[in-house]
mmCIF file of C-alpha atoms and ligand atoms in Angstrom:
data_model
loop_
_atom_site.group_PDB
_atom_site.id
_atom_site.type_symbol
_atom_site.label_atom_id
_atom_site.label_comp_id
_atom_site.label_asym_id
_atom_site.label_seq_id
_atom_site.Cartn_x
_atom_site.Cartn_y
_atom_site.Cartn_z
ATOM 1 C CA MET E 241 54.581 -25.476 8.377
ATOM 2 C CA MET E 242 52.315 -26.728 5.403
ATOM 3 C CA LYS E 243 53.246 -29.585 3.559
ATOM 4 C CA THR E 244 51.614 -31.826 0.381
ATOM 5 C CA PRO E 245 47.501 -32.353 1.810
ATOM 6 C CA ASN E 246 45.745 -35.781 1.337
ATOM 7 C CA ARG E 247 48.165 -37.657 3.580
ATOM 8 C CA THR E 248 45.743 -40.358 4.211
ATOM 9 C CA ALA E 249 46.138 -41.388 0.711
ATOM 10 C CA ALA E 250 48.946 -43.047 1.524
ATOM 11 C CA THR E 251 47.599 -45.710 3.331
ATOM 12 C CA ALA E 252 47.806 -48.799 2.938
ATOM 13 C CA SER E 253 44.945 -50.433 1.845
ATOM 14 C CA ALA E 254 44.728 -47.082 -1.039
ATOM 15 C CA MET E 255 48.075 -47.809 -2.362
ATOM 16 C CA VAL E 256 47.383 -51.837 -2.766
ATOM 17 C CA LEU E 257 44.230 -50.948 -4.157
ATOM 18 C CA ALA E 258 45.452 -48.592 -6.927
ATOM 19 C CA LEU E 259 48.213 -50.246 -7.108
ATOM 20 C CA GLY E 260 47.271 -53.814 -7.506
ATOM 21 C CA ALA E 261 48.058 -57.712 -5.635
ATOM 22 C CA THR E 262 50.644 -58.347 -3.326
ATOM 23 C CA GLY E 263 53.393 -60.988 -4.433
ATOM 24 C CA ALA E 264 53.344 -61.338 -7.587
ATOM 25 C CA ALA E 265 56.419 -62.974 -9.221
ATOM 26 C CA GLN E 266 56.673 -60.582 -12.411
ATOM 27 C CA ALA E 267 59.012 -58.835 -14.420
ATOM 28 C CA ASP E 268 57.387 -55.367 -14.238
ATOM 29 C CA VAL E 269 56.347 -55.575 -10.145
ATOM 30 C CA VAL E 270 58.321 -55.091 -7.094
ATOM 31 C CA ASN E 271 56.748 -56.283 -4.232
ATOM 32 C CA VAL E 272 57.315 -53.193 -0.954
ATOM 33 C CA PHE E 273 56.349 -54.287 2.657
ATOM 34 C CA ASN E 274 57.247 -50.751 4.486
ATOM 35 C CA TRP E 275 56.465 -49.024 7.731
ATOM 36 C CA SER E 276 53.125 -47.312 7.087
ATOM 37 C CA ASP E 277 53.248 -43.594 7.293
ATOM 38 C CA TYR E 278 56.101 -43.372 5.346
ATOM 39 C CA ILE E 279 56.305 -42.538 2.395
ATOM 40 C CA THR E 280 54.881 -39.986 -0.453
ATOM 41 C CA GLU E 281 52.702 -41.851 -2.639
ATOM 42 C CA GLU E 282 54.556 -39.560 -5.422
ATOM 43 C CA VAL E 283 57.454 -41.631 -4.867
ATOM 44 C CA LEU E 284 56.479 -44.868 -5.657
ATOM 45 C CA GLU E 285 54.775 -43.115 -9.520
ATOM 46 C CA GLN E 286 57.712 -41.233 -10.085
ATOM 47 C CA PHE E 287 59.564 -44.488 -9.831
ATOM 48 C CA THR E 288 57.445 -46.711 -12.346
ATOM 49 C CA GLU E 289 57.197 -44.315 -14.381
ATOM 50 C CA GLU E 290 60.941 -43.488 -14.727
ATOM 51 C CA THR E 291 61.712 -47.922 -14.602
ATOM 52 C CA GLY E 292 58.231 -49.453 -15.768
ATOM 53 C CA ILE E 293 58.624 -51.781 -13.018
ATOM 54 C CA ARG E 294 55.139 -51.236 -10.591
ATOM 55 C CA VAL E 295 55.076 -50.812 -7.513
ATOM 56 C CA VAL E 296 52.759 -53.586 -4.865
ATOM 57 C CA TYR E 297 53.091 -51.659 -1.869
ATOM 58 C CA ASP E 298 52.551 -53.471 1.326
ATOM 59 C CA VAL E 299 52.495 -51.422 4.899
ATOM 60 C CA TYR E 300 51.755 -52.682 9.297
ATOM 61 C CA ASP E 301 53.871 -50.354 12.814
ATOM 62 C CA SER E 302 55.403 -53.279 14.373
ATOM 63 C CA ASN E 303 58.831 -54.499 13.990
ATOM 64 C CA ASP E 304 56.996 -58.272 15.184
ATOM 65 C CA THR E 305 55.124 -58.409 12.523
ATOM 66 C CA LEU E 306 57.385 -57.834 10.054
ATOM 67 C CA GLU E 307 58.845 -60.048 12.493
ATOM 68 C CA ALA E 308 56.496 -62.839 12.164
ATOM 69 C CA ARG E 309 56.301 -62.461 8.725
ATOM 70 C CA LEU E 310 59.296 -62.781 7.461
ATOM 71 C CA LEU E 311 60.498 -65.801 10.144
ATOM 72 C CA ALA E 312 57.178 -67.881 8.507
ATOM 73 C CA GLY E 313 59.123 -67.626 5.123
ATOM 74 C CA ALA E 314 58.186 -66.907 1.536
ATOM 75 C CA THR E 315 56.651 -64.201 2.785
ATOM 76 C CA GLY E 316 56.674 -62.289 -1.889
ATOM 77 C CA PHE E 317 57.720 -59.353 -0.145
ATOM 78 C CA ASP E 318 61.643 -58.053 -2.697
ATOM 79 C CA VAL E 319 62.447 -55.445 -0.240
ATOM 80 C CA VAL E 320 61.646 -54.804 3.270
ATOM 81 C CA VAL E 321 62.906 -51.728 6.260
ATOM 82 C CA PRO E 322 63.183 -53.363 9.539
ATOM 83 C CA THR E 323 64.404 -51.446 12.753
ATOM 84 C CA ALA E 324 68.634 -52.055 12.934
ATOM 85 C CA ASP E 325 68.065 -54.389 15.817
ATOM 86 C CA PHE E 326 65.381 -56.259 14.443
ATOM 87 C CA MET E 327 66.778 -57.002 11.418
ATOM 88 C CA GLN E 328 71.105 -57.881 12.729
ATOM 89 C CA ARG E 329 69.066 -60.993 14.363
ATOM 90 C CA GLN E 330 66.389 -61.275 11.023
ATOM 91 C CA ILE E 331 69.945 -61.819 9.593
ATOM 92 C CA ALA E 332 71.666 -64.301 12.064
ATOM 93 C CA ALA E 333 68.138 -66.688 10.987
ATOM 94 C CA GLY E 334 69.163 -66.437 7.468
ATOM 95 C CA VAL E 335 66.756 -64.307 5.839
ATOM 96 C CA TYR E 336 68.660 -61.259 3.493
ATOM 97 C CA GLN E 337 70.913 -61.525 0.902
ATOM 98 C CA PRO E 338 73.740 -59.334 1.107
ATOM 99 C CA LEU E 339 72.689 -56.257 -1.044
ATOM 100 C CA ASN E 340 75.128 -55.963 -4.332
ATOM 101 C CA ARG E 341 76.580 -52.711 -4.793
ATOM 102 C CA ASP E 342 76.843 -52.780 -7.851
ATOM 103 C CA LEU E 343 73.266 -52.510 -8.571
ATOM 104 C CA LEU E 344 73.665 -49.506 -6.147
ATOM 105 C CA PRO E 345 75.660 -47.097 -7.487
ATOM 106 C CA ASN E 346 73.587 -44.667 -4.616
ATOM 107 C CA MET E 347 75.039 -45.984 -2.742
ATOM 108 C CA GLU E 348 77.809 -42.983 -2.621
ATOM 109 C CA HIS E 349 75.652 -40.399 -1.231
ATOM 110 C CA MET E 350 75.639 -42.172 2.274
ATOM 111 C CA ASP E 351 77.104 -41.114 5.012
ATOM 112 C CA PRO E 352 79.438 -42.881 5.915
ATOM 113 C CA GLY E 353 78.961 -41.849 10.388
ATOM 114 C CA LEU E 354 75.655 -42.750 10.320
ATOM 115 C CA MET E 355 75.953 -46.172 7.726
ATOM 116 C CA ALA E 356 78.453 -47.072 10.927
ATOM 117 C CA GLN E 357 76.095 -46.795 13.188
ATOM 118 C CA ALA E 358 73.822 -49.264 11.895
ATOM 119 C CA ALA E 359 76.670 -51.649 10.199
ATOM 120 C CA SER E 360 77.252 -52.681 14.111
ATOM 121 C CA PHE E 361 74.209 -54.015 13.558
ATOM 122 C CA ASP E 362 75.181 -54.722 9.771
ATOM 123 C CA PRO E 363 78.879 -55.578 9.390
ATOM 124 C CA GLY E 364 80.298 -53.844 6.404
ATOM 125 C CA ASN E 365 76.458 -52.775 5.679
ATOM 126 C CA GLU E 366 76.124 -56.190 3.980
ATOM 127 C CA HIS E 367 72.800 -56.676 4.055
ATOM 128 C CA GLY E 368 71.489 -53.264 4.602
ATOM 129 C CA THR E 369 71.064 -49.495 3.590
ATOM 130 C CA ILE E 370 69.507 -46.871 5.421
ATOM 131 C CA TYR E 371 65.643 -46.259 5.466
ATOM 132 C CA MET E 372 65.035 -42.820 7.369
ATOM 133 C CA TRP E 373 66.197 -42.470 11.398
ATOM 134 C CA GLY E 374 64.831 -41.615 14.671
ATOM 135 C CA THR E 375 64.498 -41.324 17.959
ATOM 136 C CA THR E 376 61.128 -42.297 19.947
ATOM 137 C CA GLY E 377 60.146 -39.485 22.622
ATOM 138 C CA ILE E 378 57.118 -37.157 23.997
ATOM 139 C CA GLY E 379 54.879 -35.943 20.937
ATOM 140 C CA TYR E 380 51.575 -33.470 23.321
ATOM 141 C CA ASN E 381 48.822 -31.081 22.147
ATOM 142 C CA ILE E 382 51.451 -27.963 23.691
ATOM 143 C CA ASP E 383 48.110 -25.415 24.981
ATOM 144 C CA ALA E 384 46.670 -29.009 26.968
ATOM 145 C CA ILE E 385 49.843 -29.205 28.517
ATOM 146 C CA ALA E 386 49.944 -25.035 28.709
ATOM 147 C CA GLU E 387 46.692 -25.662 30.376
ATOM 148 C CA ARG E 388 47.664 -28.114 33.427
ATOM 149 C CA PHE E 389 51.002 -27.549 34.004
ATOM 150 C CA GLY E 390 51.880 -23.278 33.108
ATOM 151 C CA GLU E 391 52.932 -21.161 29.952
ATOM 152 C CA ASP E 392 56.229 -21.753 31.481
ATOM 153 C CA PHE E 393 56.747 -25.949 32.177
ATOM 154 C CA GLU E 394 58.628 -27.541 29.429
ATOM 155 C CA VAL E 395 58.103 -30.383 28.272
ATOM 156 C CA ASP E 396 61.539 -31.629 28.536
ATOM 157 C CA THR E 397 61.454 -34.789 31.261
ATOM 158 C CA TRP E 398 59.427 -37.853 30.419
ATOM 159 C CA SER E 399 58.411 -37.574 34.074
ATOM 160 C CA LEU E 400 55.419 -36.341 32.436
ATOM 161 C CA VAL E 401 54.387 -40.402 31.042
ATOM 162 C CA PHE E 402 56.580 -42.465 34.057
ATOM 163 C CA ASP E 403 55.734 -40.333 37.195
ATOM 164 C CA PRO E 404 52.534 -42.293 38.645
ATOM 165 C CA GLU E 405 51.521 -37.514 39.498
ATOM 166 C CA MET E 406 51.683 -35.949 36.323
ATOM 167 C CA ILE E 407 51.269 -38.895 33.763
ATOM 168 C CA ALA E 408 47.578 -39.009 36.488
ATOM 169 C CA GLN E 409 47.358 -35.231 35.421
ATOM 170 C CA VAL E 410 46.955 -35.243 31.744
ATOM 171 C CA ALA E 411 44.923 -38.571 31.747
ATOM 172 C CA ASP E 412 42.107 -36.815 31.307
ATOM 173 C CA CYS E 413 43.351 -35.878 27.536
ATOM 174 C CA GLY E 414 44.365 -38.847 26.555
ATOM 175 C CA VAL E 415 48.376 -40.710 27.085
ATOM 176 C CA ALA E 416 49.127 -43.381 24.863
ATOM 177 C CA PHE E 417 51.597 -45.454 24.342
ATOM 178 C CA LEU E 418 53.773 -47.612 21.721
ATOM 179 C CA ASP E 419 52.985 -50.862 21.470
ATOM 180 C CA SER E 420 56.653 -52.283 21.401
ATOM 181 C CA ALA E 421 58.350 -53.777 24.281
ATOM 182 C CA THR E 422 61.976 -52.575 22.577
ATOM 183 C CA ASP E 423 60.793 -49.162 22.245
ATOM 184 C CA MET E 424 59.170 -48.985 25.314
ATOM 185 C CA LEU E 425 61.594 -50.947 28.261
ATOM 186 C CA PRO E 426 64.575 -49.242 26.786
ATOM 187 C CA ALA E 427 62.980 -45.340 28.375
ATOM 188 C CA ALA E 428 61.532 -47.010 31.052
ATOM 189 C CA MET E 429 65.052 -48.420 32.944
ATOM 190 C CA ASN E 430 66.646 -44.517 31.038
ATOM 191 C CA TYR E 431 64.346 -43.324 32.740
ATOM 192 C CA LEU E 432 64.912 -44.946 35.716
ATOM 193 C CA GLY E 433 68.843 -44.622 35.206
ATOM 194 C CA LEU E 434 69.682 -48.124 34.582
ATOM 195 C CA ASP E 435 71.629 -48.482 31.097
ATOM 196 C CA PRO E 436 68.889 -48.771 28.557
ATOM 197 C CA GLN E 437 71.009 -51.521 26.650
ATOM 198 C CA SER E 438 71.333 -53.926 29.351
ATOM 199 C CA THR E 439 68.947 -56.673 28.875
ATOM 200 C CA ASP E 440 69.933 -58.443 33.142
ATOM 201 C CA PRO E 441 66.274 -60.036 33.538
ATOM 202 C CA ALA E 442 66.100 -57.789 36.517
ATOM 203 C CA ASP E 443 66.155 -54.609 34.332
ATOM 204 C CA PHE E 444 63.384 -55.502 33.010
ATOM 205 C CA GLU E 445 61.906 -56.898 36.133
ATOM 206 C CA ALA E 446 62.032 -53.427 37.076
ATOM 207 C CA ALA E 447 61.480 -51.062 34.046
ATOM 208 C CA ALA E 448 57.682 -53.126 33.293
ATOM 209 C CA GLU E 449 57.578 -52.054 37.425
ATOM 210 C CA LEU E 450 57.523 -48.590 36.454
ATOM 211 C CA LEU E 451 55.373 -49.277 33.700
ATOM 212 C CA GLU E 452 52.863 -50.746 35.521
ATOM 213 C CA SER E 453 52.734 -47.969 37.930
ATOM 214 C CA VAL E 454 51.848 -45.310 34.954
ATOM 215 C CA ARG E 455 49.297 -47.676 33.228
ATOM 216 C CA PRO E 456 46.057 -46.725 34.672
ATOM 217 C CA HIS E 457 46.589 -43.215 33.227
ATOM 218 C CA VAL E 458 46.974 -44.659 29.668
ATOM 219 C CA ARG E 459 44.470 -44.656 26.996
ATOM 220 C CA TYR E 460 45.649 -47.446 24.879
ATOM 221 C CA PHE E 461 48.948 -48.652 23.348
ATOM 222 C CA HIS E 462 49.376 -49.169 19.628
ATOM 223 C CA ASN E 463 52.028 -48.048 17.701
ATOM 224 C CA SER E 464 49.702 -45.892 15.727
ATOM 225 C CA GLN E 465 47.018 -44.418 15.460
ATOM 226 C CA TYR E 466 48.605 -42.057 17.818
ATOM 227 C CA ILE E 467 49.314 -39.824 15.495
ATOM 228 C CA SER E 468 45.522 -39.079 13.971
ATOM 229 C CA ASP E 469 44.031 -39.167 17.265
ATOM 230 C CA LEU E 470 47.410 -35.959 18.691
ATOM 231 C CA ALA E 471 46.084 -34.315 15.609
ATOM 232 C CA ASN E 472 42.086 -33.891 15.684
ATOM 233 C CA GLY E 473 42.795 -33.642 19.389
ATOM 234 C CA GLU E 474 41.087 -36.639 20.857
ATOM 235 C CA ILE E 475 45.089 -37.588 23.316
ATOM 236 C CA CYS E 476 47.338 -34.835 24.506
ATOM 237 C CA VAL E 477 50.632 -37.246 25.061
ATOM 238 C CA ALA E 478 51.986 -39.772 23.484
ATOM 239 C CA ILE E 479 55.097 -41.737 23.804
ATOM 240 C CA GLY E 480 55.227 -42.528 20.418
ATOM 241 C CA TRP E 481 57.998 -41.838 17.141
ATOM 242 C CA SER E 482 59.338 -38.516 15.894
ATOM 243 C CA GLY E 483 58.690 -38.405 12.206
ATOM 244 C CA ASP E 484 54.869 -39.274 13.293
ATOM 245 C CA VAL E 485 54.588 -36.734 15.638
ATOM 246 C CA PHE E 486 55.299 -33.810 13.617
ATOM 247 C CA GLN E 487 53.230 -35.939 10.774
ATOM 248 C CA ALA E 488 50.620 -35.211 13.981
ATOM 249 C CA ALA E 489 51.513 -31.856 13.603
ATOM 250 C CA ASP E 490 51.063 -30.908 10.036
ATOM 251 C CA ARG E 491 47.894 -32.659 10.051
ATOM 252 C CA ALA E 492 46.562 -30.852 13.284
ATOM 253 C CA GLU E 493 47.792 -27.132 11.241
ATOM 254 C CA GLU E 494 46.265 -28.216 7.877
ATOM 255 C CA ALA E 495 42.818 -29.268 9.752
ATOM 256 C CA ASP E 496 43.032 -25.928 11.212
ATOM 257 C CA ARG E 497 40.780 -25.846 13.712
ATOM 258 C CA GLY E 498 43.244 -24.793 16.874
ATOM 259 C CA VAL E 499 45.214 -27.559 17.623
ATOM 260 C CA ASN E 500 49.067 -27.350 18.434
ATOM 261 C CA VAL E 501 50.814 -30.799 18.361
ATOM 262 C CA TRP E 502 54.978 -30.980 18.468
ATOM 263 C CA TYR E 503 57.852 -33.317 19.575
ATOM 264 C CA SER E 504 60.221 -33.724 22.914
ATOM 265 C CA ILE E 505 63.402 -35.466 22.898
ATOM 266 C CA PRO E 506 63.226 -35.586 26.177
ATOM 267 C CA ASP E 507 66.599 -34.088 28.699
ATOM 268 C CA GLU E 508 67.359 -38.161 30.133
ATOM 269 C CA GLY E 509 67.991 -39.002 26.528
ATOM 270 C CA ALA E 510 66.146 -41.336 24.279
ATOM 271 C CA MET E 511 66.235 -44.180 21.441
ATOM 272 C CA GLN E 512 68.240 -43.510 18.012
ATOM 273 C CA TRP E 513 66.837 -46.102 16.216
ATOM 274 C CA PHE E 514 67.255 -46.454 12.442
ATOM 275 C CA ASP E 515 65.553 -48.548 9.901
ATOM 276 C CA MET E 516 66.892 -50.495 6.338
ATOM 277 C CA MET E 517 65.368 -51.315 3.503
ATOM 278 C CA ALA E 518 66.747 -55.218 3.241
ATOM 279 C CA ILE E 519 66.176 -57.955 0.470
ATOM 280 C CA PRO E 520 64.362 -61.153 1.410
ATOM 281 C CA VAL E 521 66.699 -63.835 0.573
ATOM 282 C CA ASP E 522 63.488 -65.538 -1.198
ATOM 283 C CA ALA E 523 62.992 -61.679 -3.091
ATOM 284 C CA PRO E 524 61.269 -63.119 -6.028
ATOM 285 C CA ASN E 525 62.374 -60.005 -8.104
ATOM 286 C CA THR E 526 65.539 -59.345 -7.418
ATOM 287 C CA GLU E 527 66.895 -57.430 -9.563
ATOM 288 C CA ASN E 528 63.526 -55.195 -8.916
ATOM 289 C CA ALA E 529 64.125 -55.241 -5.159
ATOM 290 C CA HIS E 530 67.786 -53.419 -5.963
ATOM 291 C CA ALA E 531 66.642 -50.892 -8.891
ATOM 292 C CA PHE E 532 64.441 -49.538 -6.198
ATOM 293 C CA ILE E 533 66.910 -48.949 -2.831
ATOM 294 C CA ASN E 534 68.431 -47.668 -5.741
ATOM 295 C CA PHE E 535 66.325 -44.693 -6.329
ATOM 296 C CA ILE E 536 65.695 -44.242 -2.621
ATOM 297 C CA MET E 537 69.099 -43.914 -2.437
ATOM 298 C CA ARG E 538 69.021 -40.944 -4.465
ATOM 299 C CA PRO E 539 69.163 -37.519 -3.383
ATOM 300 C CA ASP E 540 66.320 -35.261 -4.919
ATOM 301 C CA ILE E 541 63.350 -38.712 -3.548
ATOM 302 C CA THR E 542 65.003 -38.827 -0.327
ATOM 303 C CA ALA E 543 64.834 -35.830 0.158
ATOM 304 C CA ALA E 544 61.013 -35.775 -1.429
ATOM 305 C CA ILE E 545 59.744 -38.534 1.604
ATOM 306 C CA THR E 546 62.150 -36.416 4.336
ATOM 307 C CA ASN E 547 59.960 -33.127 3.577
ATOM 308 C CA TYR E 548 56.404 -35.554 3.830
ATOM 309 C CA VAL E 549 57.612 -38.056 7.050
ATOM 310 C CA TRP E 550 58.988 -35.102 8.999
ATOM 311 C CA TYR E 551 62.232 -38.673 9.232
ATOM 312 C CA ALA E 552 65.846 -37.398 8.974
ATOM 313 C CA ASN E 553 67.442 -39.253 6.656
ATOM 314 C CA ALA E 554 71.180 -40.647 6.283
ATOM 315 C CA ASN E 555 71.572 -39.335 2.927
ATOM 316 C CA ALA E 556 74.347 -36.743 3.218
ATOM 317 C CA SER E 557 73.480 -34.964 -0.950
ATOM 318 C CA SER E 558 70.421 -35.299 -0.342
ATOM 319 C CA TRP E 559 70.423 -32.788 2.593
ATOM 320 C CA GLU E 560 70.574 -29.493 0.051
ATOM 321 C CA MET E 561 66.971 -30.257 -0.958
ATOM 322 C CA VAL E 562 65.624 -31.057 2.649
ATOM 323 C CA ASP E 563 63.077 -28.095 3.739
ATOM 324 C CA GLU E 564 65.172 -25.648 5.969
ATOM 325 C CA GLU E 565 61.830 -26.563 8.501
ATOM 326 C CA ILE E 566 63.048 -29.606 8.959
ATOM 327 C CA LEU E 567 67.621 -29.233 8.577
ATOM 328 C CA THR E 568 67.176 -27.252 11.526
ATOM 329 C CA ASP E 569 64.589 -28.516 14.224
ATOM 330 C CA PRO E 570 66.804 -30.482 16.458
ATOM 331 C CA ALA E 571 64.318 -33.178 17.344
ATOM 332 C CA ILE E 572 64.872 -34.405 14.000
ATOM 333 C CA PHE E 573 68.863 -33.529 12.897
ATOM 334 C CA PRO E 574 69.833 -33.178 16.402
ATOM 335 C CA PRO E 575 73.069 -30.869 17.246
ATOM 336 C CA GLN E 576 75.984 -32.923 19.103
ATOM 337 C CA GLU E 577 75.405 -32.477 22.599
ATOM 338 C CA VAL E 578 72.026 -34.025 21.800
ATOM 339 C CA LEU E 579 72.870 -36.838 19.212
ATOM 340 C CA ASP E 580 75.506 -37.599 22.563
ATOM 341 C CA ASN E 581 72.061 -38.339 25.105
ATOM 342 C CA LEU E 582 71.245 -40.309 22.409
ATOM 343 C CA PHE E 583 71.160 -44.238 22.908
ATOM 344 C CA THR E 584 70.645 -47.236 20.109
ATOM 345 C CA ALA E 585 68.673 -50.791 20.795
ATOM 346 C CA VAL E 586 70.876 -53.605 20.967
ATOM 347 C CA THR E 587 70.370 -57.016 19.936
ATOM 348 C CA TYR E 588 68.032 -59.034 21.861
ATOM 349 C CA ASP E 589 68.610 -63.012 21.997
ATOM 350 C CA GLY E 590 65.515 -65.524 21.566
ATOM 351 C CA ARG E 591 65.628 -66.163 25.613
ATOM 352 C CA THR E 592 65.539 -62.119 26.217
ATOM 353 C CA ASP E 593 63.445 -61.978 23.597
ATOM 354 C CA ARG E 594 60.099 -64.386 25.426
ATOM 355 C CA LEU E 595 61.438 -62.305 29.232
ATOM 356 C CA ILE E 596 60.640 -59.189 27.615
ATOM 357 C CA THR E 597 57.257 -60.247 24.804
ATOM 358 C CA ARG E 598 56.026 -61.702 28.736
ATOM 359 C CA LEU E 599 56.211 -58.362 30.675
ATOM 360 C CA TRP E 600 55.033 -56.929 27.233
ATOM 361 C CA THR E 601 52.050 -58.690 27.496
ATOM 362 C CA ARG E 602 52.035 -57.915 31.301
ATOM 363 C CA VAL E 603 52.647 -54.452 30.748
ATOM 364 C CA ARG E 604 50.021 -54.184 28.712
ATOM 365 C CA THR E 605 47.036 -55.867 29.436
ATOM 366 C CA GLY E 606 47.246 -55.715 33.486
ATOM 367 C CA GLN E 607 48.025 -60.148 33.723
HETATM 368 C C1 N2P W 1127 56.752 -44.923 10.770
HETATM 369 C C2 N2P W 1127 57.463 -45.203 11.966
HETATM 370 C C3 N2P W 1127 58.787 -45.682 12.369
HETATM 371 C C4 N2P W 1127 59.005 -45.987 13.151
HETATM 372 N N1 N2P W 1127 55.366 -44.514 10.463
HETATM 373 C C5 N2P W 1127 60.050 -47.241 13.648
HETATM 374 N N2 N2P W 1127 60.960 -47.887 13.154
#
């Protein structure tokens, strides 16, 4: 699985330095705020070559960060990439403008089934189109797991991270959890046999208690650090996002130092999420925003991104250009029986959001 070298060139600072200062309202600029480790720089360069529009690109690694910026207003961003459940309540808060479909002819390439799933958060897909989608599962160091549980052990259960006795056996080689209440609490509820879409405070409390019971074995909570740590053997288990774990596997293979990483969607099921491209209502360059989104939806461009970041996309016309090994990997483009086992997020109202924020602080800090 050798991919393009020099992945680190795609980090925020490198791109911002290369591409200029943020927030400019000029005819030849588009200001993009996206997740870290989520694009190949070549795509941005190609966009500029073809359109003359310079890309000012900055990154975040949590929906909470993006949301805080959006709700504060006047972000200067033209394109942002919220996860669909967050986008739903941001739409309600008036943060986004409707997309102008006349400027998005490449919308025709999007898979109707996946777009319909996204439409449950944004009726008619009025404000967003799917950038990439994925799952929240378990990344692991193949050899460290085999050493501790035997060669035949399969990482197919959340027990590895949610059963105190099992996680205790990998604590020495390093376990990382996402610092994301909206990923972690539903995962814990699902493991407990509760409805992962529940908003019942008692269910959140049960999930928090489960997470607290394993927290002593967790080295850190973070949304992006685990990629390099899995890749260089600093940690051996991470609850993480599909493509990010595969990028870790890819980097590990490139480094060729005997670290082998893989990703599992456990049998109990996992969250399937959709990251959406959307345009803030006060975007300084609305036309360029549409040009950028339309460019990303070009099948060859979407395929190039998936081939680099190992996330599934919703662009049906791109799939014939996606590397065979990615397209046929059941943990990236899952077959129907795995899809049937996935659940989606629900959009939390303000009250639920405050509750989970409080519980999450308790889980992370122990108070
Ligand atoms: C990209 C992570 C995006 C997944 N590195 C979470 N929506």
